[in-house]
Coordinates of C-alpha atoms in Angstrom, one line a residue:
M16 CA 0.0 0.0 0.1
A17 CA 3.0 2.3 0.7
K18 CA 4.2 1.9 -2.8
F19 CA 0.9 3.2 -4.1
L20 CA 1.1 6.3 -1.8
L21 CA 4.5 7.3 -2.7
Q22 CA 4.3 7.1 -6.6
P23 CA 2.3 10.2 -7.1
R24 CA 4.7 12.3 -5.2
R25 CA 7.5 11.2 -7.6
T26 CA 5.5 12.1 -10.6
N27 CA 4.8 15.6 -9.5
L28 CA 8.5 16.1 -8.8
Y29 CA 9.6 15.0 -12.3
Y30 CA 6.9 17.3 -13.8
M31 CA 7.8 20.4 -11.8
T32 CA 11.5 20.0 -12.7
F33 CA 10.5 19.6 -16.5
V34 CA 8.5 22.8 -16.4
T35 CA 11.3 24.8 -14.5
V36 CA 13.9 23.8 -17.2
L37 CA 11.6 24.6 -20.1
C38 CA 10.7 28.1 -18.7
T39 CA 14.3 28.9 -18.1
L40 CA 15.2 27.8 -21.7
C41 CA 12.5 30.1 -23.2
Y42 CA 13.7 33.1 -21.1
L43 CA 17.3 32.7 -22.3
I44 CA 16.3 32.4 -25.9
G45 CA 14.1 35.7 -25.5
V46 CA 17.0 37.5 -23.9
W47 CA 19.4 36.6 -26.8
Q48 CA 16.7 37.9 -29.5
H49 CA 16.1 41.1 -27.7
S50 CA 20.0 41.7 -27.4
A51 CA 20.5 40.9 -31.0
G52 CA 17.9 43.4 -32.1
T53 CA 15.6 40.7 -33.8
H54 CA 11.9 42.2 -34.4
S55 CA 12.7 45.2 -32.1
S56 CA 11.2 47.7 -34.7
A57 CA 8.0 45.7 -34.9
I58 CA 7.7 45.5 -31.1
T59 CA 8.3 49.2 -30.9
D60 CA 5.6 50.0 -33.6
V61 CA 3.1 47.9 -31.8
T62 CA 3.8 49.3 -28.3
S63 CA 3.8 52.7 -29.6
T64 CA 0.5 52.6 -31.2
V65 CA -1.3 50.6 -28.5
T66 CA -1.4 52.8 -25.4
C67 CA -3.5 52.3 -22.4
P68 CA -5.4 55.4 -21.2
P69 CA -4.9 56.5 -17.6
I70 CA -7.3 55.4 -15.1
L71 CA -9.4 58.3 -14.2
K72 CA -11.5 58.3 -11.1
N73 CA -14.9 60.0 -10.6
I74 CA -15.1 60.8 -14.3
K75 CA -18.4 59.8 -16.0
I76 CA -18.1 58.7 -19.7
H77 CA -21.2 59.4 -21.8
L78 CA -22.3 56.4 -24.0
D79 CA -24.4 57.4 -27.1
F80 CA -27.2 54.9 -27.5
E81 CA -29.3 57.2 -29.8
A82 CA -30.3 56.1 -33.4
H83 CA -28.4 57.9 -36.0
H84 CA -30.7 56.8 -38.9
I85 CA -34.1 58.2 -39.6
A86 CA -37.1 57.1 -41.7
E87 CA -35.8 59.5 -44.5
D88 CA -32.6 57.4 -44.8
L89 CA -34.5 54.2 -45.7
P90 CA -33.0 52.7 -48.9
V91 CA -35.0 53.2 -52.1
P92 CA -34.8 50.6 -54.8
S93 CA -32.5 51.2 -57.7
A94 CA -33.8 52.9 -60.7
T95 CA -34.0 49.8 -62.7
A96 CA -36.4 48.3 -60.1
R97 CA -38.7 51.3 -60.0
V98 CA -42.1 51.8 -61.8
V99 CA -41.1 54.2 -64.5
H100 CA -44.4 55.5 -65.8
L101 CA -48.0 55.7 -64.8
P102 CA -49.4 58.0 -67.4
P103 CA -52.4 60.1 -67.3
C104 CA -55.6 58.6 -68.8
D105 CA -57.5 60.1 -71.8
S106 CA -59.4 63.2 -71.1
N107 CA -62.7 61.6 -71.7
L108 CA -62.3 59.4 -68.6
S109 CA -62.3 62.4 -66.1
E110 CA -65.6 61.0 -64.5
Y111 CA -64.8 57.3 -64.7
T112 CA -66.4 55.2 -62.0
P113 CA -65.1 51.7 -62.7
C114 CA -67.8 49.7 -60.9
E115 CA -70.7 51.8 -62.3
D116 CA -69.5 52.3 -65.9
A117 CA -72.5 52.9 -68.1
T118 CA -71.2 50.8 -71.0
R119 CA -70.5 47.7 -68.9
S120 CA -73.8 48.0 -67.1
L121 CA -75.7 47.5 -70.4
K122 CA -74.6 43.9 -70.2
F123 CA -76.8 43.1 -67.2
E124 CA -80.4 42.7 -66.5
R125 CA -82.7 45.9 -66.6
D126 CA -85.3 44.1 -64.4
R127 CA -85.3 45.5 -61.0
L128 CA -82.5 48.0 -61.9
I129 CA -79.9 45.2 -61.6
Y130 CA -77.9 46.8 -64.3
R131 CA -77.4 49.8 -62.1
E132 CA -75.7 47.9 -59.2
R133 CA -72.0 47.4 -58.9
H134 CA -70.4 45.5 -61.8
C135 CA -66.6 45.9 -61.5
P136 CA -64.1 45.3 -64.2
E137 CA -62.0 42.1 -64.4
K138 CA -58.3 42.3 -63.5
E139 CA -57.3 42.4 -67.1
E140 CA -59.6 45.4 -67.7
L141 CA -58.1 47.6 -65.0
L142 CA -56.7 50.9 -66.1
K143 CA -53.0 51.5 -65.5
C144 CA -53.2 55.2 -65.7
R145 CA -54.2 58.2 -63.6
I146 CA -57.7 59.8 -64.0
P147 CA -57.4 63.4 -65.0
A148 CA -59.4 66.3 -63.5
P149 CA -61.5 68.3 -66.1
H150 CA -59.8 71.3 -67.6
G151 CA -60.3 74.3 -65.3
Y152 CA -60.8 72.3 -62.2
T153 CA -60.7 74.4 -59.1
V154 CA -60.4 73.6 -55.2
P155 CA -64.1 73.6 -54.0
F156 CA -65.5 76.3 -51.9
R157 CA -64.8 75.9 -48.2
W158 CA -67.7 74.7 -45.9
P159 CA -70.3 76.0 -45.3
E160 CA -70.2 78.0 -48.4
S161 CA -69.8 74.8 -50.4
R162 CA -73.3 73.6 -49.4
G163 CA -74.7 76.3 -51.6
S164 CA -72.1 76.7 -54.4
V165 CA -70.2 74.4 -56.7
W166 CA -67.7 75.5 -59.6
Y167 CA -69.2 74.6 -62.9
A168 CA -65.8 73.4 -64.3
N169 CA -65.7 70.7 -61.6
V170 CA -69.0 69.2 -62.5
P171 CA -69.7 70.4 -66.1
H172 CA -73.3 69.1 -66.4
K173 CA -76.4 71.4 -66.7
E174 CA -79.0 68.8 -67.3
L175 CA -80.4 69.0 -63.7
T176 CA -80.8 72.8 -64.1
V177 CA -83.2 72.3 -66.9
E178 CA -85.0 69.1 -65.7
K179 CA -85.5 70.3 -62.1
K180 CA -85.7 74.0 -62.8
K181 CA -89.1 74.4 -61.3
Q182 CA -88.3 72.2 -58.3
N183 CA -85.4 74.6 -57.0
W184 CA -82.7 71.9 -56.9
V185 CA -79.9 73.7 -58.7
H186 CA -79.3 76.8 -60.7
Y187 CA -76.5 77.6 -63.2
E188 CA -75.0 81.1 -62.7
G189 CA -72.0 82.1 -64.7
D190 CA -69.0 80.0 -63.5
R191 CA -70.8 78.1 -60.8
F192 CA -73.8 76.2 -59.7
R193 CA -76.1 77.4 -56.9
F194 CA -78.1 75.1 -54.7
P195 CA -81.0 76.9 -53.0
G196 CA -81.8 73.7 -51.0
G197 CA -85.0 72.7 -52.7
G198 CA -86.4 69.4 -53.7
T199 CA -89.1 67.8 -55.4
M200 CA -91.3 67.6 -52.4
F201 CA -89.8 70.6 -50.6
P202 CA -90.0 73.6 -53.0
N203 CA -89.7 76.0 -50.0
G204 CA -86.2 74.5 -49.0
A205 CA -84.8 71.6 -47.1
D206 CA -84.7 73.6 -43.9
A207 CA -88.4 74.3 -44.0
Y208 CA -89.1 70.6 -44.9
I209 CA -86.8 69.4 -42.0
D210 CA -88.7 71.8 -39.6
D211 CA -92.1 70.1 -40.8
I212 CA -90.4 66.7 -39.8
G213 CA -89.2 68.1 -36.5
K214 CA -92.9 68.9 -35.6
L215 CA -93.7 65.2 -35.8
I216 CA -90.6 63.5 -34.2
N217 CA -87.8 64.9 -32.0
L218 CA -84.8 65.9 -34.0
K219 CA -83.2 68.0 -31.2
D220 CA -82.6 65.7 -28.1
G221 CA -79.7 63.8 -29.6
S222 CA -81.7 60.5 -30.0
I223 CA -81.4 60.9 -33.8
R224 CA -77.8 61.1 -35.0
T225 CA -77.5 58.8 -38.2
A226 CA -79.7 58.8 -41.1
I227 CA -79.9 57.4 -44.7
D228 CA -81.5 59.1 -47.6
T229 CA -82.6 56.8 -50.4
G230 CA -82.6 58.2 -53.9
C231 CA -81.1 61.4 -52.6
G232 CA -81.1 63.7 -55.6
V233 CA -78.3 66.4 -54.8
A234 CA -78.6 65.5 -51.1
S235 CA -80.0 68.7 -49.9
W236 CA -82.0 66.9 -47.1
G237 CA -78.7 65.5 -45.8
A238 CA -76.8 68.9 -46.3
Y239 CA -79.2 70.7 -44.0
L240 CA -79.4 68.1 -41.4
L241 CA -75.7 68.5 -40.7
S242 CA -76.4 71.9 -38.9
R243 CA -78.6 70.0 -36.6
D244 CA -75.8 67.5 -35.7
I245 CA -77.6 64.6 -37.8
L246 CA -75.1 62.8 -40.1
T247 CA -76.6 61.3 -43.2
V248 CA -75.5 58.8 -45.8
S249 CA -77.2 59.8 -49.0
F250 CA -77.2 57.6 -52.1
A251 CA -78.6 57.5 -55.7
P252 CA -77.7 55.5 -58.9
R253 CA -75.6 56.7 -61.7
D254 CA -78.5 57.3 -64.1
T255 CA -79.9 59.8 -66.5
H256 CA -79.3 62.4 -63.8
E257 CA -75.8 62.3 -64.4
A258 CA -74.4 64.4 -61.6
Q259 CA -76.6 63.7 -58.5
V260 CA -74.1 62.1 -56.3
Q261 CA -71.3 64.1 -57.8
F262 CA -72.9 67.4 -56.9
A263 CA -73.5 66.1 -53.4
L264 CA -69.9 65.3 -52.9
E265 CA -68.7 68.5 -54.5
R266 CA -70.9 70.3 -52.0
G267 CA -69.2 68.6 -49.0
V268 CA -72.0 66.3 -48.2
P269 CA -71.6 62.5 -47.5
A270 CA -73.0 60.5 -50.4
V271 CA -72.2 57.3 -52.4
I272 CA -73.4 55.8 -55.7
G273 CA -75.9 53.1 -54.9
V274 CA -79.3 51.6 -55.6
L275 CA -81.9 49.4 -54.0
A276 CA -82.1 46.4 -56.5
S277 CA -81.0 42.7 -55.7
I278 CA -78.3 43.0 -53.1
R279 CA -78.1 44.4 -49.6
L280 CA -77.2 47.9 -49.0
P281 CA -73.4 48.0 -47.8
Y282 CA -74.3 48.8 -44.2
P283 CA -74.7 46.7 -41.0
S284 CA -77.9 45.9 -39.3
R285 CA -79.4 48.4 -36.9
A286 CA -77.1 51.3 -38.2
F287 CA -79.4 54.2 -38.8
D288 CA -81.8 56.2 -36.5
M289 CA -83.8 57.5 -39.4
A290 CA -84.6 56.5 -43.0
H291 CA -85.9 59.0 -45.6
C292 CA -87.4 58.8 -49.1
S293 CA -88.7 61.9 -50.8
R294 CA -90.1 60.8 -54.1
C295 CA -87.2 58.4 -54.6
L296 CA -89.4 56.3 -56.9
I297 CA -88.5 53.0 -55.3
P298 CA -91.4 50.5 -55.5
W299 CA -91.9 49.9 -51.8
G300 CA -94.8 47.7 -51.9
Q301 CA -93.7 45.4 -54.7
Y302 CA -91.8 42.1 -54.5
D303 CA -93.5 41.3 -51.2
G304 CA -92.1 44.4 -49.6
L305 CA -88.4 43.3 -50.3
Y306 CA -87.0 46.9 -50.2
L307 CA -88.9 47.9 -47.1
I308 CA -87.5 44.7 -45.5
E309 CA -84.0 45.9 -46.3
V310 CA -84.8 49.3 -44.7
D311 CA -86.0 47.4 -41.6
R312 CA -82.7 45.6 -41.5
V313 CA -80.6 48.8 -41.4
L314 CA -82.9 50.7 -39.0
R315 CA -82.0 50.5 -35.4
P316 CA -84.7 49.4 -32.8
G317 CA -87.1 52.4 -32.5
G318 CA -85.9 54.0 -35.6
Y319 CA -88.1 56.0 -38.0
W320 CA -89.0 55.7 -41.8
I321 CA -90.2 59.0 -43.4
L322 CA -91.9 59.0 -46.8
S323 CA -93.0 62.0 -48.8
G324 CA -94.2 62.0 -52.4
P325 CA -96.2 59.3 -54.2
P326 CA -98.5 57.9 -52.9
I327 CA -98.6 60.1 -49.7
N328 CA -101.3 62.7 -49.9
W329 CA -102.4 61.4 -53.2
Q330 CA -105.9 62.9 -52.6
T331 CA -104.2 66.3 -53.3
H332 CA -101.6 65.5 -55.9
W333 CA -102.9 62.8 -58.0
K334 CA -103.5 65.0 -61.1
G335 CA -100.0 66.5 -60.9
W336 CA -98.5 63.1 -60.6
Q337 CA -100.5 61.9 -63.7
R338 CA -101.7 58.8 -62.1
T339 CA -105.3 57.7 -61.3
E340 CA -106.7 57.9 -57.7
A341 CA -107.3 54.2 -57.6
D342 CA -103.7 53.4 -58.6
L343 CA -102.3 55.6 -56.0
K344 CA -104.7 54.5 -53.4
D345 CA -103.7 50.9 -54.1
E346 CA -100.0 51.7 -53.8
Q347 CA -100.4 53.4 -50.3
D348 CA -102.5 50.3 -49.1
M349 CA -99.8 48.1 -50.2
I350 CA -97.1 50.0 -48.3
E351 CA -99.3 50.1 -45.2
R352 CA -99.8 46.3 -45.4
V353 CA -96.0 45.7 -45.7
A354 CA -95.2 48.2 -42.7
K355 CA -97.7 46.3 -40.5
S356 CA -96.2 42.9 -41.4
L357 CA -92.8 44.4 -40.4
C358 CA -94.5 45.3 -37.0
W359 CA -93.9 49.1 -37.7
K360 CA -96.2 51.6 -36.1
K361 CA -97.5 54.3 -38.2
L362 CA -96.9 57.5 -36.0
K363 CA -98.2 60.4 -38.1
Q364 CA -99.3 61.3 -41.6
K365 CA -99.6 65.1 -41.9
G366 CA -99.7 66.9 -45.3
D367 CA -97.1 65.3 -47.7
L368 CA -95.3 63.5 -44.8
A369 CA -95.9 60.1 -43.4
I370 CA -93.7 58.6 -40.6
W371 CA -93.5 55.0 -39.4
Q372 CA -91.5 53.6 -36.4
K373 CA -89.8 50.3 -36.0
P374 CA -90.5 48.5 -32.8
T375 CA -87.7 48.5 -30.0
N376 CA -87.7 44.7 -29.9
H377 CA -89.4 41.7 -31.5
V378 CA -91.3 40.3 -28.6
H379 CA -94.8 41.1 -30.1
C380 CA -93.6 40.7 -33.6
K381 CA -92.6 37.1 -33.1
A382 CA -96.1 36.4 -31.4
N383 CA -98.0 37.8 -34.5
R384 CA -96.4 35.7 -37.0
K385 CA -99.6 33.6 -36.9
V386 CA -101.3 36.7 -38.4
F387 CA -98.5 37.7 -40.7
K388 CA -97.3 34.6 -42.5
K389 CA -94.8 36.8 -44.5
P390 CA -92.3 37.8 -44.0
S391 CA -91.0 35.0 -41.9
F392 CA -87.8 35.6 -39.6
C393 CA -84.5 35.0 -41.3
Q394 CA -82.7 31.9 -40.0
A395 CA -79.2 31.7 -41.5
Q396 CA -77.7 34.9 -42.8
N397 CA -75.5 37.2 -40.6
P398 CA -77.6 40.4 -40.4
D399 CA -74.3 42.5 -40.6
T400 CA -73.0 40.7 -43.8
A401 CA -73.7 43.2 -46.6
W402 CA -71.1 42.9 -49.4
Y403 CA -72.7 41.4 -52.6
T404 CA -75.2 39.7 -50.2
K405 CA -78.5 38.9 -51.9
L406 CA -81.7 40.4 -50.5
E407 CA -83.9 37.9 -48.9
E408 CA -87.7 38.1 -48.4
C409 CA -87.3 37.4 -44.6
L410 CA -87.4 39.8 -41.6
T411 CA -84.1 40.3 -39.9
P412 CA -84.5 39.2 -36.1
L413 CA -83.5 41.7 -33.5
P414 CA -81.4 40.5 -30.6
G415 CA -83.3 38.8 -27.8
V416 CA -84.6 40.7 -24.6
N417 CA -85.6 39.8 -21.3
N418 CA -88.7 41.9 -21.1
I419 CA -91.0 43.9 -23.4
K420 CA -89.5 47.3 -22.4
E421 CA -86.0 46.4 -23.1
I422 CA -84.4 47.8 -26.2
A423 CA -83.0 45.0 -28.5
G424 CA -79.2 45.2 -28.8
G425 CA -78.8 47.7 -26.0
E426 CA -79.9 51.2 -25.6
L427 CA -77.8 53.9 -27.3
A428 CA -76.6 57.1 -25.6
K429 CA -77.7 60.3 -27.0
W430 CA -75.4 62.4 -29.1
P431 CA -72.8 63.7 -28.4
E432 CA -72.2 61.3 -25.4
R433 CA -72.8 58.5 -27.9
L434 CA -69.3 59.2 -29.5
T435 CA -67.3 58.1 -26.6
T436 CA -69.7 55.8 -24.8
V437 CA -68.6 52.0 -25.1
P438 CA -71.0 50.8 -28.0
P439 CA -73.5 48.0 -27.1
R440 CA -71.9 45.7 -29.6
I441 CA -68.6 45.9 -27.6
S442 CA -70.0 46.0 -24.1
S443 CA -72.3 42.9 -24.8
G444 CA -69.2 41.0 -26.0
S445 CA -70.6 40.3 -29.4
L446 CA -67.5 41.7 -31.1
E447 CA -65.1 38.9 -30.4
G448 CA -61.8 39.9 -28.9
I449 CA -62.7 43.6 -28.3
T450 CA -63.2 44.8 -24.7
D451 CA -64.4 48.0 -23.1
E452 CA -61.0 48.8 -22.2
M453 CA -59.6 48.3 -25.5
F454 CA -62.2 50.7 -27.0
R455 CA -61.2 53.5 -24.5
E456 CA -57.6 52.9 -25.1
N457 CA -58.1 52.9 -29.0
T458 CA -60.1 56.2 -28.7
A459 CA -57.3 57.9 -26.6
L460 CA -54.5 56.6 -29.0
W461 CA -56.1 58.1 -32.1
K462 CA -56.7 61.4 -30.4
Q463 CA -52.9 61.6 -29.9
R464 CA -52.2 60.3 -33.4
V465 CA -54.4 62.9 -35.0
T466 CA -52.7 65.6 -33.0
L467 CA -49.5 64.3 -34.4
Y468 CA -50.9 64.2 -38.0
K469 CA -51.7 67.9 -37.8
T470 CA -48.1 68.7 -37.1
L471 CA -47.2 66.7 -40.3
D472 CA -49.9 68.0 -42.6
Y473 CA -50.5 71.7 -42.3
Q474 CA -53.6 71.4 -44.5
L475 CA -55.2 69.0 -42.1
A476 CA -54.5 71.4 -39.3
D477 CA -56.2 74.3 -41.3
P478 CA -59.9 74.2 -40.3
G479 CA -62.0 74.3 -43.5
R480 CA -59.2 73.4 -46.0
Y481 CA -60.4 69.8 -46.0
R482 CA -64.1 68.7 -45.9
N483 CA -64.5 65.2 -47.3
L484 CA -62.3 62.7 -45.5
L485 CA -62.0 58.9 -46.0
D486 CA -60.5 56.2 -43.6
M487 CA -59.8 53.2 -45.5
N488 CA -59.4 50.8 -42.5
S489 CA -61.3 52.3 -39.6
Y490 CA -61.5 49.5 -37.1
L491 CA -63.4 51.3 -34.2
G492 CA -63.7 54.7 -35.9
S493 CA -61.5 56.5 -33.6
F494 CA -59.7 58.5 -36.2
A495 CA -63.0 60.0 -37.1
A496 CA -64.0 60.5 -33.5
A497 CA -60.8 62.5 -32.9
L498 CA -61.9 64.8 -35.7
V499 CA -65.5 65.4 -34.5
D500 CA -65.0 69.0 -33.5
D501 CA -63.4 69.9 -36.9
P502 CA -65.6 71.1 -39.9
V503 CA -65.1 67.7 -41.7
W504 CA -67.0 64.5 -42.0
V505 CA -65.3 61.0 -42.5
M506 CA -66.4 58.1 -44.3
N507 CA -65.3 55.0 -42.3
I508 CA -64.4 52.0 -44.4
V509 CA -64.4 48.5 -42.8
P510 CA -62.8 46.2 -45.4
V511 CA -64.6 43.0 -46.0
E512 CA -61.3 41.1 -45.3
A513 CA -61.0 42.7 -41.8
Q514 CA -60.6 40.1 -39.0
V515 CA -63.6 41.6 -37.0
N516 CA -66.6 43.4 -38.6
T517 CA -66.6 46.5 -36.6
L518 CA -68.9 48.8 -38.8
G519 CA -71.9 48.2 -36.5
A520 CA -70.0 49.6 -33.5
I521 CA -68.9 52.5 -35.6
Y522 CA -72.6 53.3 -36.3
E523 CA -73.3 53.0 -32.6
R524 CA -70.8 55.7 -31.9
G525 CA -72.9 58.1 -34.1
L526 CA -70.5 57.9 -37.0
I527 CA -71.1 56.7 -40.7
G528 CA -69.3 54.3 -43.0
T529 CA -69.6 51.5 -45.4
Y530 CA -68.0 48.2 -46.5
Q531 CA -65.4 48.0 -49.2
N532 CA -63.0 45.4 -50.9
W533 CA -60.1 47.5 -51.9
C534 CA -59.2 45.2 -54.6
E535 CA -62.1 46.8 -56.4
S536 CA -63.1 50.5 -56.9
M537 CA -65.2 52.4 -54.5
S538 CA -68.7 53.5 -55.6
T539 CA -67.9 57.1 -55.9
Y540 CA -66.9 59.7 -58.6
P541 CA -63.3 60.7 -59.2
R542 CA -62.0 63.6 -56.9
T543 CA -64.5 62.7 -54.1
Y544 CA -62.1 63.2 -51.1
D545 CA -59.8 65.8 -50.0
F546 CA -57.8 63.6 -47.6
I547 CA -57.3 59.9 -47.3
H548 CA -56.1 57.9 -44.3
S549 CA -54.6 54.5 -44.9
D550 CA -53.8 52.3 -41.8
S551 CA -52.2 49.0 -42.6
V552 CA -54.2 48.7 -45.8
F553 CA -51.2 47.4 -47.8
T554 CA -50.4 44.7 -45.2
L555 CA -54.1 43.5 -45.2
Y556 CA -54.1 43.3 -49.0
K557 CA -50.4 42.2 -49.8
D558 CA -51.6 38.7 -50.9
R559 CA -54.9 39.6 -52.4
C560 CA -54.1 42.3 -55.2
E561 CA -51.7 44.6 -56.4
M562 CA -50.5 47.7 -54.5
E563 CA -50.2 49.6 -57.8
D564 CA -54.0 49.1 -58.4
I565 CA -55.0 50.2 -54.8
L566 CA -52.8 53.3 -55.2
L567 CA -54.4 54.2 -58.6
E568 CA -57.8 53.9 -57.0
M569 CA -56.8 56.1 -54.2
D570 CA -55.4 58.7 -56.8
R571 CA -58.7 58.5 -58.7
I572 CA -60.9 59.5 -55.7
L573 CA -58.5 62.1 -54.3
R574 CA -58.8 65.7 -55.2
P575 CA -55.9 67.6 -56.9
E576 CA -53.8 69.0 -54.0
G577 CA -55.4 66.7 -51.5
S578 CA -53.2 64.5 -49.4
I579 CA -52.9 61.0 -47.9
I580 CA -51.4 59.7 -44.8
F581 CA -50.2 56.0 -44.9
R582 CA -49.3 54.1 -41.8
D583 CA -47.9 50.7 -42.5
D584 CA -44.9 48.2 -42.1
V585 CA -41.6 49.7 -43.4
D586 CA -41.3 47.4 -46.3
M587 CA -44.9 48.5 -47.6
V588 CA -44.3 52.1 -47.1
V589 CA -41.0 52.0 -49.0
K590 CA -42.6 50.1 -51.9
A591 CA -45.6 52.6 -51.9
K592 CA -43.3 55.4 -52.1
V593 CA -41.7 54.3 -55.3
F594 CA -45.2 54.1 -57.0
L595 CA -46.2 57.5 -55.5
D596 CA -43.0 59.0 -57.0
A597 CA -44.0 57.6 -60.4
M598 CA -47.4 59.2 -60.0
Q599 CA -45.6 62.6 -59.4
Y600 CA -46.8 62.9 -55.8
D601 CA -44.7 64.8 -53.2
A602 CA -44.1 62.0 -50.7
R603 CA -41.9 61.5 -47.7
I604 CA -41.4 58.9 -45.1
V605 CA -41.2 59.7 -41.3
D606 CA -40.8 57.7 -38.1
H607 CA -43.6 56.1 -36.0
E608 CA -44.5 58.3 -33.1
K609 CA -42.7 55.9 -30.8
G610 CA -39.4 56.4 -32.6
P611 CA -37.1 55.0 -35.3
H612 CA -36.9 51.5 -34.0
H613 CA -40.6 50.7 -34.6
R614 CA -41.1 48.8 -38.0
E615 CA -44.3 50.7 -38.7
K616 CA -43.5 54.0 -40.5
I617 CA -45.8 56.9 -41.7
L618 CA -45.7 58.1 -45.3
L619 CA -47.0 61.5 -46.2
A620 CA -48.1 62.1 -49.9
A621 CA -49.6 65.2 -51.5
K622 CA -51.3 65.1 -54.9
Q623 CA -50.1 67.7 -57.3
Y624 CA -52.4 69.9 -59.2
W625 CA -52.9 68.8 -62.8
T626 CA -55.8 68.6 -65.2
A627 CA -56.8 67.4 -68.7
P628 CA -55.8 69.7 -71.5
A629 CA -58.3 72.4 -72.8
P630 CA -60.7 70.8 -75.2
N631 CA -59.0 72.4 -78.3
Q632 CA -55.6 71.1 -77.3
N633 CA -54.1 67.7 -77.7
E634 CA -57.2 66.0 -79.0
G635 CA -55.5 62.8 -78.7
G636 CA -56.2 62.7 -75.0
S637 CA -52.9 63.4 -73.3
S638 CA -53.0 65.3 -70.1
K639 CA -51.5 68.6 -69.3
E640 CA -49.8 68.8 -65.9
S641 CA -49.0 71.9 -64.0

C-alpha cells in the first residue's frame, strides 16, 4: 500500500523539474533575441500605437445609444427596379367610375335595376393610368359656403338645371352652380321641410344622429341636417341625372353611388336612427315588400322611416302626378300592409309627410307571425353581412330581450355622449376579442395620433381646408372620432377582409361608414375626397391584389392638391413611395410616433395639381400637368 501512496509524489517532482527547465530555456532564448535586435522595430511599432489610457477616477463617460438613422434614410430601390411611368388617362375618362360604368352596365339585366348595381371590371380590364381632372378644375369652396355653391368646371353638367328647374334643386349662374336647398317635395327649401319633420318627431334631443337618404337627388336633405348634428348617408344610382351624387360630394355632403335592387345595402344591421325617401321612385310595396324589409334591417330598434311623395297625400296631388286615384290608393294600401307585417307603427301622416316607427324589440312581432305569415324571420344569414349579399324576403330578427320594455341590442346614448360611450356591440361581448378597455384605449390613442398628423400635414390642421375625409381601414372609428370638432366628415371603411366586422360599432358611436373590398373600386366619382387615411391597408391586401391598383384607385378618388397619410410596415411604405414618385406625388417617410426602432412608418403624400388639357388642345387625350 505504501508503494501506491509514494508514486504520485515522484511524478509531481519530475513534472515540476521539467517545467522549470523549459521556462528557463524560453527566457534565455528571449533575452538573446532582444539583445540581438531581432523584431525590435516591430515590437516598438506595436507598443507605440497601442497605449492604455490612464485610469481616471470619478469621471463619467457618456455612451451614445441614440439612433443615427431616420425614416428618410431608408433605402430606395434602384432606378431599374422602379415603376417608370403611370401616365394620365384620356381626357374623356375624367368622370370614370369603374364599378358603375355605363357601357359595362348594359350587359346586365334591366329588371329591378340590376344593371345599375356594382359591376366591376375584371383584373385584365383595370386601367393602369391616372384619371385626370377636367380642364379648369378648381379647389371647391370651403364649408359651409360649399353647401350652396359648386364650380361649374368641376362638375360640367347642366342637365339638372333644366330638368329640375321648377323644383329649385340647382341653378346655373356664370362660372358656378347654386343650390337653393330645394327638392321635388320641398320647394320651400330643405330647412323648412326638416322643420316640418321636427314637428312630428324629436330631432333635437340627440336620440337621432345617423340617417340614410334613399334616392337622394343632390342630397340637400342630408346637407341641411348637418347643422342639426345629424349625419346622413345619401345615395342615388348613376343614371340619367348624371351628376346627382357628384354634386352632393362636391358640396361637401356625404354620399355614395348606390341603388336598391337585388343586393343588400353595404351597411350593417341596426345602423341608422332614421331613413328617408322623398319621391325616390322606389317601388316599396312590390316584390313582397323586399325593399322595405331591407330598410328594416338597417334601421335601429325604435328608428323612423319617413316617406314623402307618391303615394302620400295622393288625394291632393294625383292629377299633378299624372296617375289615377285608384292606382295611388292601391300603392299606399300596399305600403301600409307591408309596414304592418314588419311590425312598424304608423306615427303620423300630416300633409305630404308620413312617418312609421320600427319596434324596439321583436317580442310582439314574433307572437303575431300567426297573423302575418310573411315575412318570416330569417334563420341563417348574418344580419351584418352586406357585401354582394342577396336580398332575402325574410325579416331580420332583433337580438333577444328579457322583457317587453328592453331595447334589443342595448340602448344607445344620446349624441354627443354616444361618441365616447362604449358601443353596445362591444359591451355585450358580441365583437369577439374587443373589450371595453380596448375601446377606450383606442379612442385615446387616435386622439394623440391625429394631433401628430396635424403637425405633419398643415392642411389637415387648417380648419376648413379639408371637408371630405376617407378612412380606408377604420377599425373602431377612432380616427373619425378624434376629428369630430373639426368642420369635416369622415367616411369610415371596414374592409370586408377585416378580421372583425366593426362597422356596426362605428354606427353605434354616431359615425357613418360602409363596407369595401379595396381590390375593387369604390362606388364614388373621381375627386371625391380631400384627404385619405390608410392604416395597414397594404399589409391587409398584400396577398390579395396589387399595391399599384390600390394606389391608382386612391389617386382616382383624391382631389388635386389633396393628401394621404399612410401608416404601415416599413417594407410596404418604401414600396408605396416608389409608386407615388412615379405618380408625381410629393411624398416623404417619417418615423412612427414611438421612434425610429418601430417597424411601422408613416408616409405623407400630397397630390399635385394637374388637369386634362383644354378641349381644343391635344385632341389625342394626353394630359397637361402643371
